[in-house]
């Protein structure tokens, strides 16, 4: 269970860091090799009680997978570090060793069926089409402009679609923080609702939701596609091009987890000029919000987002564009100080779409 330290860095001349938590906290325990050693000690019974420092090292990780991609590239070893880190969290959670913040999220989901504990509901017109748009908690309650844009695209193109009357949280945050048992009811409900809808395709603007459906849900016999994949397959949809230079940020769940790198770029290039950043695709720097980090370690999350915004500016971009509500939320918050606009791909497509 060893992971070379080189997996934490990008092979540029500057040897740019790839591990946000290790770079921010500066201790080996926050890098992948340190977490592997913690997991070994846990499995071999060397840890009787968790210290605050141990819990921080385990949970202040976005589970972005950059270390795994770099290790795989160098050694060809399929180590699966993110899966191991999630398994470690599951092991800790089974012992009751979990952050209060993450417990509170589970309680909110149990009470309100969404990760933010919101009482109101995002309203959307729906039909009986073959396409079902799974909105997700963050696009419903924190960045609704993304959901609005996706729905407007459907309407402008005359595409019949459904949204779930009783859409529950997909359970991503529970799976990522080790609270697997708490997610089972959510999975069962959403599976039943999707089966009842008779939809053939489920479209996601949230890669975290899509990853959860791909990895943690049973096969429902429906096609799961990201919004950028859906837009690309439509072909020529008559969009104008903005006089704008944008950098594209690869969401970890979309890129490293789902392997979707080209579609967002191809769609984005139809509406803006795209500038490349130094850390892209498999080697992309994480926005800092995933894996339960945004809720528990917001200072770290915003620092990571700020680093990404600075990188976009260095590339000569005017705006930073992603394809994930959770990425946008964190990047947008950090951008208030950096004075840079942040968008989702579907927002720009909707702006440029004639209709």
XYZ file of C-alpha atoms in Angstrom:
355
model
C 0.000 0.000 0.000
C 2.555 2.545 -1.122
C 2.070 5.500 -3.416
C 5.061 7.423 -4.767
C 5.179 11.086 -3.764
C 5.622 12.068 -7.400
C 1.907 11.324 -7.814
C 1.221 14.614 -6.039
C 2.800 16.799 -8.715
C 2.296 17.760 -12.367
C 5.309 17.131 -14.658
C 5.606 20.738 -15.804
C 8.875 22.654 -15.552
C 7.585 24.133 -12.297
C 6.407 20.736 -10.990
C 3.015 22.181 -10.193
C 1.125 20.558 -7.311
C -1.818 18.272 -8.018
C -2.962 17.460 -4.467
C -4.974 20.363 -3.004
C -5.116 19.092 0.582
C -1.427 18.233 0.737
C -0.472 21.602 -0.708
C -2.772 23.533 1.642
C -2.002 21.735 4.909
C 1.614 20.845 4.144
C 1.872 17.572 6.054
C 2.465 14.104 4.603
C -0.747 12.800 6.194
C -2.729 15.001 3.793
C -1.049 13.571 0.684
C -2.014 10.199 -0.770
C 0.954 8.243 0.696
C 0.097 9.505 4.171
C -3.548 8.541 3.817
C -2.515 5.085 2.633
C -0.455 4.692 5.795
C -3.434 5.775 7.911
C -5.609 3.189 6.153
C -3.004 0.472 6.760
C -2.840 1.344 10.459
C -6.626 1.343 10.662
C -6.956 -2.084 9.044
C -4.238 -3.564 11.238
C -5.858 -2.299 14.424
C -3.194 0.238 15.329
C -5.721 3.054 15.777
C -7.913 2.652 18.853
C -9.380 6.148 18.954
C -9.321 8.855 16.294
C -7.625 12.150 17.054
C -8.890 15.419 15.608
C -5.788 15.465 13.432
C -6.492 12.026 12.036
C -10.090 12.898 11.174
C -8.911 16.081 9.494
C -6.349 14.220 7.393
C -8.978 11.701 6.290
C -11.872 14.073 5.607
C -10.024 17.182 4.374
C -9.555 15.453 1.027
C -11.739 16.226 -1.967
C -11.259 12.654 -3.267
C -10.460 14.321 -6.577
C -8.400 11.406 -7.900
C -5.491 13.464 -9.240
C -2.995 11.346 -7.287
C -4.450 8.173 -8.780
C -4.284 9.463 -12.364
C -0.672 10.540 -11.941
C 0.334 7.265 -10.275
C -1.420 5.279 -13.018
C 0.336 7.322 -15.694
C 3.759 6.750 -14.171
C 3.477 3.140 -12.986
C 0.520 1.652 -14.925
C -0.734 0.379 -11.556
C -4.538 0.450 -11.211
C -4.477 1.367 -7.530
C -7.887 3.050 -7.286
C -6.878 5.553 -4.604
C -10.237 7.418 -4.506
C -12.090 4.141 -3.935
C -9.659 3.273 -1.155
C -10.115 6.668 0.470
C -13.893 6.285 0.354
C -13.585 2.774 1.785
C -11.497 4.206 4.613
C -14.200 6.763 5.340
C -16.818 4.011 5.328
C -14.707 2.076 7.817
C -14.417 5.142 10.055
C -18.118 5.960 9.753
C -19.025 2.400 10.740
C -17.165 3.045 14.006
C -18.914 6.379 14.485
C -15.729 8.267 13.665
C -17.181 10.983 11.484
C -17.290 14.771 11.454
C -20.291 16.450 13.065
C -20.717 18.549 9.912
C -21.182 15.435 7.801
C -23.553 13.908 10.342
C -25.632 17.078 10.128
C -25.833 16.797 6.338
C -27.140 13.249 6.679
C -29.771 14.489 9.125
C -30.817 17.281 6.737
C -31.184 14.804 3.910
C -33.244 12.478 6.071
C -35.566 15.333 7.038
C -35.880 17.287 3.777
C -34.526 14.892 1.098
C -31.919 17.428 0.001
C -28.385 18.132 1.188
C -29.080 21.755 2.105
C -32.078 21.174 4.347
C -34.212 23.514 2.251
C -37.979 23.529 2.679
C -38.947 25.101 -0.640
C -38.937 23.297 -3.959
C -37.535 24.283 -7.349
C -40.495 24.340 -9.727
C -40.208 23.290 -13.351
C -42.692 22.571 -16.092
C -42.648 18.940 -17.156
C -44.046 16.750 -19.921
C -44.071 13.036 -20.629
C -41.022 12.950 -22.893
C -38.395 10.222 -23.091
C -35.817 12.552 -21.538
C -35.704 13.078 -17.788
C -33.598 15.908 -16.380
C -32.237 15.052 -12.931
C -31.564 18.485 -11.463
C -29.670 17.671 -8.257
C -29.511 19.504 -4.930
C -26.943 22.164 -5.797
C -28.609 23.287 -9.036
C -31.958 23.337 -7.243
C -30.953 25.272 -4.153
C -27.612 27.060 -4.660
C -27.013 27.768 -8.356
C -30.492 27.540 -9.931
C -29.273 29.525 -12.929
C -27.768 26.266 -14.207
C -31.070 24.384 -13.992
C -32.864 27.383 -15.513
C -30.447 27.382 -18.461
C -30.838 23.653 -19.105
C -34.623 23.866 -19.041
C -34.606 26.907 -21.340
C -32.422 24.999 -23.797
C -34.958 22.168 -23.846
C -37.770 24.661 -24.439
C -35.962 26.633 -27.161
C -35.182 23.445 -29.055
C -38.680 22.040 -28.625
C -37.441 18.999 -26.726
C -39.968 17.236 -24.528
C -38.582 16.467 -21.106
C -39.567 15.406 -17.617
C -38.421 16.411 -14.155
C -39.180 14.284 -11.129
C -42.048 15.463 -8.936
C -40.337 13.796 -5.996
C -36.642 14.155 -6.783
C -34.552 13.231 -3.756
C -30.849 13.854 -3.203
C -28.812 11.328 -5.184
C -26.803 10.501 -2.061
C -23.423 11.528 -3.443
C -22.295 13.391 -0.327
C -23.270 10.404 1.823
C -21.320 7.929 -0.309
C -18.319 10.262 -0.492
C -18.223 10.756 3.298
C -18.630 7.077 4.147
C -22.284 7.190 5.216
C -23.306 4.453 2.812
C -26.198 3.033 4.823
C -27.891 6.441 5.006
C -27.949 6.619 1.196
C -29.845 3.386 0.573
C -33.325 4.889 0.986
C -32.465 7.678 -1.462
C -31.270 5.204 -4.062
C -34.384 3.047 -3.742
C -36.693 6.063 -4.072
C -34.969 7.609 -7.086
C -34.746 4.270 -8.880
C -38.472 3.714 -8.402
C -39.349 7.238 -9.590
C -37.219 6.923 -12.712
C -38.717 3.550 -13.549
C -42.214 5.008 -13.153
C -41.322 7.885 -15.488
C -40.610 5.455 -18.361
C -37.846 7.801 -19.457
C -35.201 6.366 -21.743
C -32.487 8.945 -21.082
C -31.534 10.759 -17.868
C -29.661 14.041 -18.400
C -27.456 15.497 -15.660
C -25.898 18.920 -15.289
C -24.244 17.634 -12.096
C -21.340 15.205 -12.632
C -21.461 14.264 -8.942
C -25.029 13.040 -9.350
C -24.179 11.274 -12.597
C -21.164 9.547 -11.038
C -23.347 8.380 -8.153
C -25.943 6.952 -10.538
C -23.169 5.231 -12.518
C -21.234 3.879 -9.544
C -23.675 3.423 -6.676
C -27.077 2.776 -8.293
C -28.281 -0.485 -9.855
C -28.690 -0.634 -13.621
C -32.094 0.871 -14.427
C -32.011 0.182 -18.148
C -31.818 3.896 -18.979
C -29.098 5.925 -20.646
C -27.202 8.332 -18.367
C -25.700 11.368 -20.132
C -24.125 14.623 -19.068
C -25.563 17.870 -20.387
C -22.514 18.497 -22.591
C -22.808 15.035 -24.144
C -26.483 15.674 -24.777
C -25.785 19.051 -26.400
C -23.022 17.668 -28.593
C -25.162 14.879 -29.998
C -27.797 17.423 -31.068
C -25.388 18.630 -33.736
C -25.861 22.092 -35.259
C -28.262 23.990 -32.996
C -27.698 27.464 -34.468
C -25.714 29.278 -31.792
C -23.949 32.598 -32.070
C -20.398 33.030 -30.787
C -19.556 35.427 -27.984
C -16.531 37.714 -28.047
C -15.160 36.089 -24.924
C -11.989 34.240 -23.950
C -12.669 31.487 -21.443
C -10.708 28.813 -19.635
C -12.403 25.473 -19.061
C -12.151 23.822 -15.646
C -12.470 20.026 -15.682
C -14.763 18.901 -12.841
C -13.175 15.923 -11.083
C -16.323 13.796 -11.210
C -16.859 14.547 -14.897
C -13.275 14.104 -16.014
C -11.318 11.732 -13.832
C -14.349 9.751 -12.638
C -16.468 9.580 -15.806
C -13.789 10.148 -18.450
C -15.676 13.038 -20.080
C -13.094 15.558 -21.295
C -13.773 16.259 -24.962
C -17.520 16.951 -25.029
C -17.473 20.043 -22.780
C -14.600 21.523 -24.762
C -16.221 20.852 -28.121
C -19.481 22.447 -26.991
C -17.725 25.403 -25.393
C -15.636 26.111 -28.501
C -18.860 26.695 -30.416
C -19.731 29.718 -28.270
C -16.425 31.198 -26.974
C -12.690 31.156 -27.572
C -11.046 28.676 -25.201
C -7.721 29.222 -23.440
C -5.816 26.217 -22.105
C -4.580 26.205 -18.512
C -1.406 24.417 -17.424
C -3.252 21.753 -15.439
C -5.908 20.216 -17.655
C -7.855 16.989 -18.141
C -6.429 14.097 -16.063
C -3.980 16.515 -14.433
C -6.548 19.218 -13.662
C -6.426 21.074 -10.351
C -9.535 20.422 -8.234
C -11.885 23.318 -7.418
C -11.691 22.237 -3.770
C -15.305 21.553 -2.896
C -15.862 17.811 -3.324
C -15.772 14.903 -0.901
C -17.542 16.821 1.856
C -14.771 19.437 2.011
C -16.883 22.506 1.205
C -19.145 21.917 4.194
C -16.413 21.025 6.693
C -13.319 22.948 5.561
C -14.548 25.989 3.682
C -11.289 27.920 4.060
C -9.443 25.128 2.290
C -12.149 24.839 -0.383
C -12.000 28.555 -1.193
C -8.197 28.546 -1.259
C -8.208 25.742 -3.828
C -10.793 27.581 -5.940
C -8.732 30.769 -5.763
C -5.674 28.899 -7.030
C -7.709 27.722 -10.021
C -8.974 31.223 -10.760
C -5.418 32.555 -10.703
C -4.400 29.845 -13.151
C -7.234 30.850 -15.482
C -6.083 34.474 -15.370
C -2.504 33.429 -16.119
C -3.809 31.612 -19.201
C -5.274 34.885 -20.466
C -8.908 34.006 -19.821
C -11.572 36.580 -19.030
C -13.948 34.045 -17.500
C -13.756 30.549 -16.053
C -16.266 27.964 -17.250
C -17.037 24.565 -15.774
C -19.674 21.894 -16.241
C -20.652 21.203 -12.638
C -22.948 23.093 -10.231
C -20.769 22.279 -7.236
C -17.633 23.548 -8.991
C -19.429 26.705 -10.053
C -20.723 27.373 -6.560
C -17.263 27.217 -4.984
C -15.440 28.974 -7.820
C -18.056 31.721 -7.937
C -17.723 32.361 -4.216
C -13.939 32.583 -4.483
C -14.255 34.769 -7.594
C -15.873 37.552 -5.586
C -12.366 38.547 -4.472
C -10.626 37.623 -7.718
C -13.102 39.662 -9.787
C -13.659 37.001 -12.406
C -16.929 35.710 -13.813
C -17.711 32.006 -13.511
C -20.208 30.138 -15.697
C -21.457 26.669 -16.456
C -21.275 25.519 -20.081
C -25.069 25.320 -20.349
C -25.434 28.962 -19.286
C -23.291 30.166 -22.179
C -24.962 27.834 -24.661
C -28.371 29.095 -23.563
C -27.222 32.695 -23.940
C -26.000 31.989 -27.476
C -28.926 29.861 -28.593
C -31.381 31.487 -30.957
C -34.959 30.894 -29.926
